[in-house]
mmCIF file of C-alpha atoms in Angstrom:
data_model
loop_
_atom_site.group_PDB
_atom_site.id
_atom_site.type_symbol
_atom_site.label_atom_id
_atom_site.label_comp_id
_atom_site.label_asym_id
_atom_site.label_seq_id
_atom_site.Cartn_x
_atom_site.Cartn_y
_atom_site.Cartn_z
ATOM 1 C CA MET A 1 48.197 -41.018 179.977
ATOM 2 C CA SER A 2 47.346 -43.695 182.547
ATOM 3 C CA ASP A 3 45.534 -40.968 184.524
ATOM 4 C CA TRP A 4 43.166 -40.508 181.596
ATOM 5 C CA PHE A 5 41.403 -43.785 182.396
ATOM 6 C CA LYS A 6 41.347 -43.792 186.187
ATOM 7 C CA THR A 7 38.230 -44.589 188.207
ATOM 8 C CA LEU A 8 35.729 -41.725 188.220
ATOM 9 C CA ASP A 9 32.939 -41.432 190.797
ATOM 10 C CA ARG A 10 29.814 -40.859 188.701
ATOM 11 C CA SER A 11 27.312 -41.658 191.446
ATOM 12 C CA HIS A 12 26.296 -38.010 191.956
ATOM 13 C CA SER A 13 26.365 -36.891 188.311
ATOM 14 C CA ASP A 14 22.801 -37.929 187.302
ATOM 15 C CA SER A 15 24.298 -40.762 185.246
ATOM 16 C CA ILE A 16 21.492 -43.099 184.131
ATOM 17 C CA LYS A 17 23.914 -46.008 184.312
ATOM 18 C CA TRP A 18 24.822 -45.359 187.936
ATOM 19 C CA ILE A 19 21.357 -44.268 189.087
ATOM 20 C CA LEU A 20 19.955 -47.610 187.901
ATOM 21 C CA ALA A 21 22.751 -49.459 189.684
ATOM 22 C CA LYS A 22 22.393 -47.496 192.930
ATOM 23 C CA ASN A 23 18.606 -47.934 192.967
ATOM 24 C CA ASN A 24 19.032 -51.713 192.811
ATOM 25 C CA CYS A 25 22.266 -52.092 194.747
ATOM 26 C CA GLN A 26 22.192 -54.043 198.012
ATOM 27 C CA SER A 27 25.917 -53.807 198.679
ATOM 28 C CA LYS A 28 28.118 -51.093 200.158
ATOM 29 C CA GLU A 29 29.939 -50.721 196.847
ATOM 30 C CA CYS A 30 28.356 -50.841 193.396
ATOM 31 C CA LEU A 31 30.156 -51.695 190.166
ATOM 32 C CA THR A 32 28.231 -51.432 186.910
ATOM 33 C CA PHE A 33 29.346 -52.785 183.533
ATOM 34 C CA ASP A 34 25.887 -52.533 182.008
ATOM 35 C CA ILE A 35 24.948 -49.458 179.947
ATOM 36 C CA ALA A 36 27.489 -48.638 177.237
ATOM 37 C CA ASP A 37 29.117 -45.436 178.365
ATOM 38 C CA SER A 38 32.524 -44.881 179.905
ATOM 39 C CA ASP A 39 33.433 -44.604 183.571
ATOM 40 C CA TYR A 40 36.305 -42.174 183.110
ATOM 41 C CA GLU A 41 36.611 -38.599 181.916
ATOM 42 C CA THR A 42 36.267 -37.546 178.316
ATOM 43 C CA ALA A 43 39.322 -36.406 176.348
ATOM 44 C CA PRO A 44 41.112 -33.453 178.001
ATOM 45 C CA SER A 45 40.754 -31.395 174.806
ATOM 46 C CA ILE A 46 36.958 -31.737 174.933
ATOM 47 C CA LYS A 47 36.776 -30.887 178.627
ATOM 48 C CA GLN A 48 38.998 -27.843 178.093
ATOM 49 C CA ALA A 49 36.982 -26.636 175.100
ATOM 50 C CA LEU A 50 33.749 -26.880 177.089
ATOM 51 C CA LEU A 51 35.270 -25.095 180.091
ATOM 52 C CA GLU A 52 36.463 -22.264 177.852
ATOM 53 C CA ARG A 53 33.033 -21.991 176.257
ATOM 54 C CA VAL A 54 31.365 -21.851 179.685
ATOM 55 C CA GLU A 55 33.875 -19.226 180.827
ATOM 56 C CA HIS A 56 32.671 -16.966 178.018
ATOM 57 C CA GLY A 57 29.423 -16.646 179.935
ATOM 58 C CA ALA A 58 26.904 -16.066 177.132
ATOM 59 C CA PHE A 59 24.994 -18.985 175.673
ATOM 60 C CA GLY A 60 22.645 -17.472 173.118
ATOM 61 C CA TYR A 61 21.435 -18.689 169.732
ATOM 62 C CA THR A 62 24.365 -20.314 167.992
ATOM 63 C CA TYR A 63 25.287 -20.860 164.347
ATOM 64 C CA LYS A 64 26.954 -24.195 163.725
ATOM 65 C CA GLY A 65 29.653 -22.563 161.607
ATOM 66 C CA ASP A 66 30.696 -22.709 157.966
ATOM 67 C CA ASN A 67 33.300 -25.382 158.692
ATOM 68 C CA TYR A 68 31.042 -27.891 160.488
ATOM 69 C CA GLU A 69 30.557 -30.083 157.425
ATOM 70 C CA GLU A 70 34.268 -29.818 156.585
ATOM 71 C CA ILE A 71 35.136 -31.146 160.048
ATOM 72 C CA ILE A 72 32.869 -34.159 159.437
ATOM 73 C CA GLN A 73 34.386 -34.634 155.976
ATOM 74 C CA THR A 74 37.939 -34.509 157.298
ATOM 75 C CA TRP A 75 37.192 -37.004 160.083
ATOM 76 C CA ASN A 76 35.656 -39.493 157.655
ATOM 77 C CA LEU A 77 38.566 -39.176 155.255
ATOM 78 C CA LYS A 78 41.181 -39.510 158.001
ATOM 79 C CA ARG A 79 39.529 -42.342 159.919
ATOM 80 C CA TYR A 80 37.796 -44.396 157.207
ATOM 81 C CA HIS A 81 39.348 -43.151 153.928
ATOM 82 C CA SER A 82 35.832 -42.206 152.871
ATOM 83 C CA GLN A 83 35.035 -39.229 150.646
ATOM 84 C CA ILE A 84 31.630 -37.856 151.634
ATOM 85 C CA GLU A 85 29.725 -34.952 150.097
ATOM 86 C CA LYS A 86 29.682 -31.720 152.071
ATOM 87 C CA ASP A 87 26.119 -30.892 151.080
ATOM 88 C CA LYS A 88 24.723 -34.303 152.113
ATOM 89 C CA ILE A 89 25.512 -34.041 155.841
ATOM 90 C CA ILE A 90 22.781 -33.430 158.426
ATOM 91 C CA ALA A 91 23.530 -32.628 162.068
ATOM 92 C CA ILE A 92 21.045 -34.547 164.248
ATOM 93 C CA PRO A 93 20.431 -34.991 167.997
ATOM 94 C CA SER A 94 21.316 -38.687 168.219
ATOM 95 C CA VAL A 95 21.726 -41.896 166.238
ATOM 96 C CA LEU A 96 18.425 -43.310 167.496
ATOM 97 C CA ASN A 97 16.685 -40.066 166.614
ATOM 98 C CA GLY A 98 18.149 -40.423 163.127
ATOM 99 C CA LEU A 99 16.916 -43.995 162.841
ATOM 100 C CA ALA A 100 13.407 -42.984 163.924
ATOM 101 C CA MET A 101 13.332 -40.081 161.471
ATOM 102 C CA ILE A 102 14.487 -42.272 158.583
ATOM 103 C CA LEU A 103 11.786 -44.839 159.330
ATOM 104 C CA GLN A 104 9.132 -42.123 159.492
ATOM 105 C CA GLU A 105 10.168 -40.424 156.263
ATOM 106 C CA LEU A 106 11.348 -43.297 154.044
ATOM 107 C CA THR A 107 9.070 -46.172 155.084
ATOM 108 C CA ASN A 108 5.350 -46.601 155.666
ATOM 109 C CA PRO A 109 3.379 -47.807 158.696
ATOM 110 C CA MET A 110 3.446 -51.608 158.980
ATOM 111 C CA ASP A 111 6.454 -51.882 156.648
ATOM 112 C CA ARG A 112 8.871 -54.644 157.624
ATOM 113 C CA VAL A 113 12.393 -53.707 158.717
ATOM 114 C CA ILE A 114 15.268 -56.188 159.106
ATOM 115 C CA ILE A 115 17.666 -56.354 162.054
ATOM 116 C CA GLN A 116 20.390 -58.959 162.710
ATOM 117 C CA SER A 117 20.348 -60.301 166.256
ATOM 118 C CA PRO A 118 21.928 -60.481 168.694
ATOM 119 C CA VAL A 119 21.929 -56.721 168.286
ATOM 120 C CA TYR A 120 21.409 -53.461 170.163
ATOM 121 C CA HIS A 121 17.962 -53.882 171.708
ATOM 122 C CA MET A 122 16.881 -50.296 170.977
ATOM 123 C CA PHE A 123 16.652 -51.086 167.244
ATOM 124 C CA LYS A 124 13.609 -53.264 167.867
ATOM 125 C CA MET A 125 12.090 -50.659 170.156
ATOM 126 C CA VAL A 126 12.482 -47.797 167.673
ATOM 127 C CA ILE A 127 11.098 -49.896 164.813
ATOM 128 C CA GLU A 128 8.019 -50.947 166.778
ATOM 129 C CA GLU A 129 7.438 -47.532 168.384
ATOM 130 C CA ASN A 130 7.202 -46.131 164.862
ATOM 131 C CA ASN A 131 4.561 -48.700 163.874
ATOM 132 C CA ARG A 132 6.880 -50.788 161.708
ATOM 133 C CA ILE A 133 7.375 -54.544 161.928
ATOM 134 C CA MET A 134 10.739 -55.931 163.027
ATOM 135 C CA VAL A 135 11.987 -58.948 161.059
ATOM 136 C CA ASP A 136 15.054 -60.828 162.276
ATOM 137 C CA ASN A 137 17.940 -62.181 160.223
ATOM 138 C CA PRO A 138 19.919 -63.810 163.064
ATOM 139 C CA LEU A 139 23.695 -63.810 162.765
ATOM 140 C CA ILE A 140 25.400 -67.192 162.452
ATOM 141 C CA GLU A 141 27.269 -68.056 165.642
ATOM 142 C CA GLY A 142 30.605 -69.870 165.344
ATOM 143 C CA ASP A 143 34.086 -69.027 166.550
ATOM 144 C CA THR A 144 32.867 -65.524 165.790
ATOM 145 C CA TYR A 145 29.681 -64.272 164.111
ATOM 146 C CA GLN A 146 28.824 -64.149 160.406
ATOM 147 C CA ILE A 147 25.999 -62.591 158.404
ATOM 148 C CA ASN A 148 23.475 -65.143 157.156
ATOM 149 C CA PHE A 149 23.419 -63.955 153.559
ATOM 150 C CA LYS A 150 21.220 -66.818 152.377
ATOM 151 C CA HIS A 151 18.453 -65.992 154.839
ATOM 152 C CA LEU A 152 18.939 -62.282 154.210
ATOM 153 C CA GLU A 153 18.356 -62.805 150.495
ATOM 154 C CA ASP A 154 15.239 -64.837 151.275
ATOM 155 C CA LEU A 155 13.909 -61.856 153.232
ATOM 156 C CA TYR A 156 14.808 -59.479 150.417
ATOM 157 C CA LYS A 157 12.939 -61.714 147.974
ATOM 158 C CA LYS A 158 9.830 -61.258 150.114
ATOM 159 C CA GLY A 159 9.940 -57.557 149.351
ATOM 160 C CA ILE A 160 11.424 -56.275 152.608
ATOM 161 C CA ASN A 161 13.348 -53.204 151.541
ATOM 162 C CA THR A 162 14.948 -51.752 154.697
ATOM 163 C CA LEU A 163 17.882 -53.132 156.709
ATOM 164 C CA VAL A 164 19.165 -51.651 159.972
ATOM 165 C CA PHE A 165 22.850 -52.563 160.067
ATOM 166 C CA CYS A 166 25.182 -52.336 163.085
ATOM 167 C CA HIS A 167 28.861 -51.689 162.288
ATOM 168 C CA PRO A 168 30.816 -52.348 164.460
ATOM 169 C CA HIS A 169 28.234 -54.743 165.801
ATOM 170 C CA ASN A 170 26.911 -54.336 169.337
ATOM 171 C CA PRO A 171 27.031 -56.695 171.249
ATOM 172 C CA VAL A 172 29.036 -59.344 169.360
ATOM 173 C CA GLY A 173 32.070 -57.128 168.702
ATOM 174 C CA ARG A 174 32.397 -57.695 164.966
ATOM 175 C CA VAL A 175 33.968 -55.138 162.646
ATOM 176 C CA TRP A 176 32.594 -56.274 159.316
ATOM 177 C CA THR A 177 35.295 -56.836 156.693
ATOM 178 C CA LYS A 178 35.440 -55.194 153.294
ATOM 179 C CA GLN A 179 34.488 -58.498 151.660
ATOM 180 C CA GLU A 180 31.435 -58.824 153.900
ATOM 181 C CA LEU A 181 30.454 -55.237 153.151
ATOM 182 C CA ASP A 182 30.993 -55.803 149.415
ATOM 183 C CA ASP A 183 28.638 -58.773 149.569
ATOM 184 C CA LEU A 184 26.078 -56.875 151.639
ATOM 185 C CA VAL A 185 25.990 -53.874 149.324
ATOM 186 C CA ASP A 186 25.862 -56.029 146.177
ATOM 187 C CA LEU A 187 22.950 -58.048 147.557
ATOM 188 C CA SER A 188 21.092 -54.963 148.792
ATOM 189 C CA LYS A 189 21.585 -53.201 145.469
ATOM 190 C CA LYS A 190 20.256 -56.248 143.605
ATOM 191 C CA TYR A 191 16.989 -56.052 145.554
ATOM 192 C CA ASP A 192 16.851 -52.247 145.921
ATOM 193 C CA VAL A 193 17.087 -52.370 149.728
ATOM 194 C CA THR A 194 17.916 -49.303 151.817
ATOM 195 C CA ILE A 195 20.754 -49.866 154.320
ATOM 196 C CA ILE A 196 20.718 -47.771 157.499
ATOM 197 C CA SER A 197 24.158 -48.214 159.060
ATOM 198 C CA ASP A 198 24.590 -47.392 162.750
ATOM 199 C CA GLU A 199 28.321 -46.655 163.055
ATOM 200 C CA ILE A 200 28.380 -45.071 166.510
ATOM 201 C CA HIS A 201 31.182 -47.448 167.619
ATOM 202 C CA ALA A 202 33.243 -46.842 164.455
ATOM 203 C CA ASP A 203 36.255 -45.336 166.217
ATOM 204 C CA ILE A 204 36.599 -48.028 168.872
ATOM 205 C CA ILE A 205 38.636 -50.508 166.839
ATOM 206 C CA MET A 206 40.966 -53.142 168.262
ATOM 207 C CA PRO A 207 44.458 -53.953 166.874
ATOM 208 C CA GLY A 208 44.489 -55.921 163.632
ATOM 209 C CA ASN A 209 41.093 -54.676 162.469
ATOM 210 C CA GLU A 210 40.122 -51.945 160.023
ATOM 211 C CA MET A 211 36.928 -49.937 160.024
ATOM 212 C CA VAL A 212 35.501 -49.548 156.514
ATOM 213 C CA SER A 213 32.520 -47.220 156.650
ATOM 214 C CA LEU A 214 29.528 -47.938 154.444
ATOM 215 C CA SER A 215 29.748 -44.284 153.421
ATOM 216 C CA SER A 216 32.618 -45.363 151.148
ATOM 217 C CA TYR A 217 30.102 -47.404 149.102
ATOM 218 C CA MET A 218 27.720 -44.547 148.368
ATOM 219 C CA ASP A 219 29.168 -43.785 144.935
ATOM 220 C CA ASN A 220 28.301 -47.357 143.963
ATOM 221 C CA TYR A 221 24.927 -47.472 145.713
ATOM 222 C CA GLU A 222 22.958 -44.409 146.824
ATOM 223 C CA LYS A 223 20.471 -46.181 149.091
ATOM 224 C CA ILE A 224 22.862 -46.170 152.048
ATOM 225 C CA ILE A 225 22.476 -43.881 155.053
ATOM 226 C CA VAL A 226 25.234 -43.749 157.669
ATOM 227 C CA LEU A 227 24.603 -42.605 161.227
ATOM 228 C CA GLN A 228 27.705 -41.717 163.231
ATOM 229 C CA ALA A 229 28.522 -39.783 166.388
ATOM 230 C CA PRO A 230 31.394 -38.860 168.712
ATOM 231 C CA THR A 231 29.231 -39.568 171.750
ATOM 232 C CA LYS A 232 30.110 -43.219 172.363
ATOM 233 C CA VAL A 233 33.842 -43.063 171.752
ATOM 234 C CA PHE A 234 34.426 -39.778 173.615
ATOM 235 C CA ASN A 235 31.916 -40.392 176.441
ATOM 236 C CA ILE A 236 29.745 -37.372 175.673
ATOM 237 C CA ALA A 237 26.364 -39.067 175.156
ATOM 238 C CA GLY A 238 24.735 -36.529 177.457
ATOM 239 C CA ILE A 239 25.713 -33.801 174.980
ATOM 240 C CA LYS A 240 23.351 -34.746 172.183
ATOM 241 C CA ILE A 241 25.033 -34.684 168.755
ATOM 242 C CA ALA A 242 25.243 -37.060 165.800
ATOM 243 C CA THR A 243 25.614 -36.956 162.038
ATOM 244 C CA MET A 244 23.564 -38.369 159.191
ATOM 245 C CA ILE A 245 25.512 -38.952 155.961
ATOM 246 C CA LEU A 246 23.693 -39.509 152.677
ATOM 247 C CA LYS A 247 24.174 -39.666 148.924
ATOM 248 C CA SER A 248 20.647 -39.848 147.497
ATOM 249 C CA ASN A 249 19.199 -36.440 146.612
ATOM 250 C CA ASP A 250 15.709 -37.784 147.258
ATOM 251 C CA PHE A 251 16.586 -39.129 150.700
ATOM 252 C CA PHE A 252 18.454 -35.945 151.631
ATOM 253 C CA SER A 253 15.601 -33.680 150.551
ATOM 254 C CA LYS A 254 13.004 -35.614 152.552
ATOM 255 C CA LEU A 255 15.115 -35.882 155.691
ATOM 256 C CA GLU A 256 16.420 -32.316 155.651
ATOM 257 C CA LYS A 257 12.848 -31.028 155.331
ATOM 258 C CA ALA A 258 11.691 -33.316 158.142
ATOM 259 C CA TYR A 259 14.291 -31.928 160.538
ATOM 260 C CA ALA A 260 13.561 -28.347 159.480
ATOM 261 C CA LYS A 261 9.820 -28.898 159.962
ATOM 262 C CA LEU A 262 10.426 -30.004 163.553
ATOM 263 C CA HIS A 263 12.981 -27.213 164.144
ATOM 264 C CA LEU A 264 15.685 -29.772 164.925
ATOM 265 C CA SER A 265 18.271 -28.591 162.419
ATOM 266 C CA SER A 266 20.409 -26.517 164.814
ATOM 267 C CA PRO A 267 22.608 -28.408 167.337
ATOM 268 C CA ASN A 268 23.061 -26.912 170.789
ATOM 269 C CA LEU A 269 26.200 -24.869 171.328
ATOM 270 C CA PHE A 270 27.870 -27.285 173.769
ATOM 271 C CA ALA A 271 27.389 -30.137 171.300
ATOM 272 C CA LEU A 272 29.059 -28.061 168.603
ATOM 273 C CA THR A 273 31.946 -27.218 170.923
ATOM 274 C CA ALA A 274 32.377 -30.872 171.897
ATOM 275 C CA ILE A 275 32.243 -32.396 168.415
ATOM 276 C CA LYS A 276 34.766 -29.913 167.036
ATOM 277 C CA ALA A 277 37.198 -30.606 169.884
ATOM 278 C CA ALA A 278 36.665 -34.361 169.525
ATOM 279 C CA TYR A 279 37.289 -34.495 165.791
ATOM 280 C CA GLN A 280 40.076 -31.918 165.642
ATOM 281 C CA ASN A 281 42.118 -32.247 168.841
ATOM 282 C CA SER A 282 41.595 -35.646 170.469
ATOM 283 C CA ASP A 283 43.504 -38.172 168.351
ATOM 284 C CA LYS A 284 46.138 -38.970 170.982
ATOM 285 C CA TRP A 285 43.482 -39.657 173.612
ATOM 286 C CA LEU A 286 41.505 -41.865 171.206
ATOM 287 C CA ILE A 287 44.561 -43.986 170.403
ATOM 288 C CA ALA A 288 45.298 -44.370 174.114
ATOM 289 C CA GLN A 289 41.693 -45.285 174.890
ATOM 290 C CA ASN A 290 41.612 -48.045 172.276
ATOM 291 C CA LYS A 291 44.797 -49.490 173.766
ATOM 292 C CA HIS A 292 43.270 -49.278 177.243
ATOM 293 C CA ILE A 293 40.124 -51.114 176.110
ATOM 294 C CA HIS A 294 42.203 -53.792 174.403
ATOM 295 C CA ASP A 295 44.275 -54.224 177.576
ATOM 296 C CA ASN A 296 41.069 -54.619 179.586
ATOM 297 C CA PHE A 297 39.815 -57.215 177.108
ATOM 298 C CA VAL A 298 43.046 -59.207 177.446
ATOM 299 C CA LEU A 299 42.671 -59.004 181.224
ATOM 300 C CA LEU A 300 39.077 -60.280 181.002
ATOM 301 C CA LYS A 301 40.039 -63.207 178.771
ATOM 302 C CA SER A 302 42.903 -64.163 181.055
ATOM 303 C CA ALA A 303 40.691 -64.040 184.149
ATOM 304 C CA LEU A 304 38.075 -66.356 182.615
ATOM 305 C CA GLN A 305 40.344 -68.724 180.687
ATOM 306 C CA ASP A 306 40.293 -71.509 183.311
ATOM 307 C CA PHE A 307 36.547 -72.064 182.899
ATOM 308 C CA ASP A 308 36.053 -74.478 179.993
ATOM 309 C CA PHE A 309 32.353 -73.584 179.795
ATOM 310 C CA VAL A 310 33.059 -69.864 179.357
ATOM 311 C CA LYS A 311 33.712 -68.496 175.883
ATOM 312 C CA VAL A 312 34.834 -64.907 175.412
ATOM 313 C CA PHE A 313 34.131 -63.933 171.817
ATOM 314 C CA PRO A 314 36.825 -62.053 169.884
ATOM 315 C CA LEU A 315 36.613 -58.284 170.260
ATOM 316 C CA GLU A 316 37.244 -56.502 166.953
ATOM 317 C CA GLY A 317 35.448 -53.269 167.771
ATOM 318 C CA THR A 318 33.304 -51.550 170.452
ATOM 319 C CA TYR A 319 34.251 -51.691 174.133
ATOM 320 C CA LEU A 320 31.700 -54.411 174.875
ATOM 321 C CA ALA A 321 32.747 -57.961 175.754
ATOM 322 C CA TRP A 322 30.345 -60.729 174.649
ATOM 323 C CA VAL A 323 30.680 -63.783 176.878
ATOM 324 C CA LYS A 324 28.925 -67.164 176.608
ATOM 325 C CA LEU A 325 28.405 -69.409 179.644
ATOM 326 C CA THR A 326 27.333 -72.902 178.634
ATOM 327 C CA SER A 327 27.362 -74.895 181.886
ATOM 328 C CA LYS A 328 24.061 -76.626 182.689
ATOM 329 C CA HIS A 329 24.671 -75.648 186.321
ATOM 330 C CA LEU A 330 24.517 -71.948 185.471
ATOM 331 C CA ASN A 331 21.278 -70.030 185.091
ATOM 332 C CA ILE A 332 22.124 -66.603 183.690
ATOM 333 C CA SER A 333 19.218 -64.783 185.333
ATOM 334 C CA GLU A 334 20.005 -66.305 188.726
ATOM 335 C CA LEU A 335 23.700 -65.491 188.312
ATOM 336 C CA LEU A 336 22.909 -61.853 187.542
ATOM 337 C CA GLU A 337 20.599 -61.633 190.555
ATOM 338 C CA LYS A 338 23.357 -62.956 192.815
ATOM 339 C CA LEU A 339 25.853 -60.547 191.278
ATOM 340 C CA GLN A 340 23.485 -57.649 191.942
ATOM 341 C CA LEU A 341 23.336 -58.672 195.598
ATOM 342 C CA GLN A 342 27.129 -58.310 195.558
ATOM 343 C CA GLY A 343 26.848 -54.914 193.857
ATOM 344 C CA VAL A 344 27.851 -55.946 190.310
ATOM 345 C CA PHE A 345 25.615 -55.102 187.346
ATOM 346 C CA ILE A 346 26.086 -56.520 183.835
ATOM 347 C CA SER A 347 23.810 -56.901 180.804
ATOM 348 C CA GLU A 348 21.821 -60.079 180.275
ATOM 349 C CA GLY A 349 22.389 -61.370 176.742
ATOM 350 C CA SER A 350 18.765 -62.329 176.135
ATOM 351 C CA LYS A 351 17.704 -58.701 175.685
ATOM 352 C CA PHE A 352 19.767 -58.513 172.484
ATOM 353 C CA GLY A 353 17.998 -61.507 170.922
ATOM 354 C CA HIS A 354 19.486 -65.012 170.532
ATOM 355 C CA GLY A 355 21.646 -64.435 173.594
ATOM 356 C CA ASP A 356 20.086 -66.571 176.325
ATOM 357 C CA SER A 357 23.440 -68.031 177.426
ATOM 358 C CA PHE A 358 25.319 -64.734 177.215
ATOM 359 C CA ILE A 359 26.333 -61.726 179.239
ATOM 360 C CA ARG A 360 27.683 -58.396 177.980
ATOM 361 C CA LEU A 361 30.193 -56.310 179.905
ATOM 362 C CA SER A 362 31.443 -52.807 179.236
ATOM 363 C CA LEU A 363 35.237 -52.552 179.282
ATOM 364 C CA ALA A 364 35.231 -48.741 179.262
ATOM 365 C CA CYS A 365 36.302 -48.465 182.877
ATOM 366 C CA SER A 366 39.500 -48.354 184.878
ATOM 367 C CA LYS A 367 41.590 -51.495 185.228
ATOM 368 C CA GLU A 368 40.939 -51.378 188.981
ATOM 369 C CA GLN A 369 37.167 -51.300 188.518
ATOM 370 C CA LEU A 370 37.304 -54.220 186.081
ATOM 371 C CA LEU A 371 39.483 -56.304 188.420
ATOM 372 C CA LYS A 372 37.096 -55.739 191.330
ATOM 373 C CA GLY A 373 34.141 -56.738 189.196
ATOM 374 C CA LEU A 374 35.840 -59.827 187.781
ATOM 375 C CA ASP A 375 36.794 -61.009 191.256
ATOM 376 C CA ILE A 376 33.130 -60.970 192.303
ATOM 377 C CA ILE A 377 31.932 -62.495 189.003
ATOM 378 C CA ILE A 378 34.422 -65.379 189.231
ATOM 379 C CA THR A 379 33.507 -66.029 192.867
ATOM 380 C CA GLN A 380 29.815 -66.257 191.985
ATOM 381 C CA ILE A 381 30.474 -68.538 189.003
ATOM 382 C CA LYS A 382 32.461 -70.900 191.234
ATOM 383 C CA LYS A 383 29.684 -70.924 193.840
ATOM 384 C CA ALA A 384 27.142 -71.873 191.176
ATOM 385 C CA MET A 385 29.145 -74.908 190.016
#
């Protein structure tokens, strides 16, 4: 199993993550912890399924199969104890595509849409590219992060009726508790607000935490749409596939017609092969990966624990470490520039909103790659002090 998460050379695989690093690298060796995809192979079952499909040799028009929705149902029941309706599942190209389509079909130009920063920066981009107005309900920073329900209600009172929710939350690593979700759904129902829940990280959960999908609340409140995908957890983002889960007949009708109108209702055959292998035959690999990510997080915390101005926030879910550096001697932008000169690339927290003193690092890499990167990061921090 340890071989599952060994260092993989992705430099000649057209990886966006590694192309960006190589194009800006001024060192003999580059190490990137920036874009959120994994630097090791996907689950063996997925690789084998794809190889067998390629071996067949014919790649014509493909039917997604009568059991596609049942596979999605079974995964949601097994992983999140959530009963979803078979006839309210839409196969879509990606989570961001789903978000854009929902905004186009269920909101109007210049409508306001709430996000909760620091959060995945593409939310803001998709909202604004679709001629909607982004409104921020910043999370409350403490020992961990909390939802600012008071400010959220103030925004709801102003008539804003769409919330883009991130669960687990990228980049702060929260897996929202059942009580927090109860409160969110109750408040949203009170003001008739649609919740769009991005749950792409839902299967990357650390020990002691439980993922409760918002799909489990749909019987109580129909104005919830869940977007999920195997792409993040199984490192198959290049094979475009995601799922939209709904309850509302009105929402489903509008969105199903929108995808049909654009001829986007049929996933490509390799995506179908991959998602079926992921959800049916990859449990052992997924369990091992979550342990590997947790081990890497423990390693990161241990490596940085001697710096009293460095705070590593708790990691409940995702494979993304959220780290705050509070020393007045440290300028984050200058630190990242110096790290790039040494061949190390990490995400600057400011791009997520309310993260000017933060960095984000992907832990979905080999232990060896992480250790090399941490050695350079620690050296540069010491030089800056």
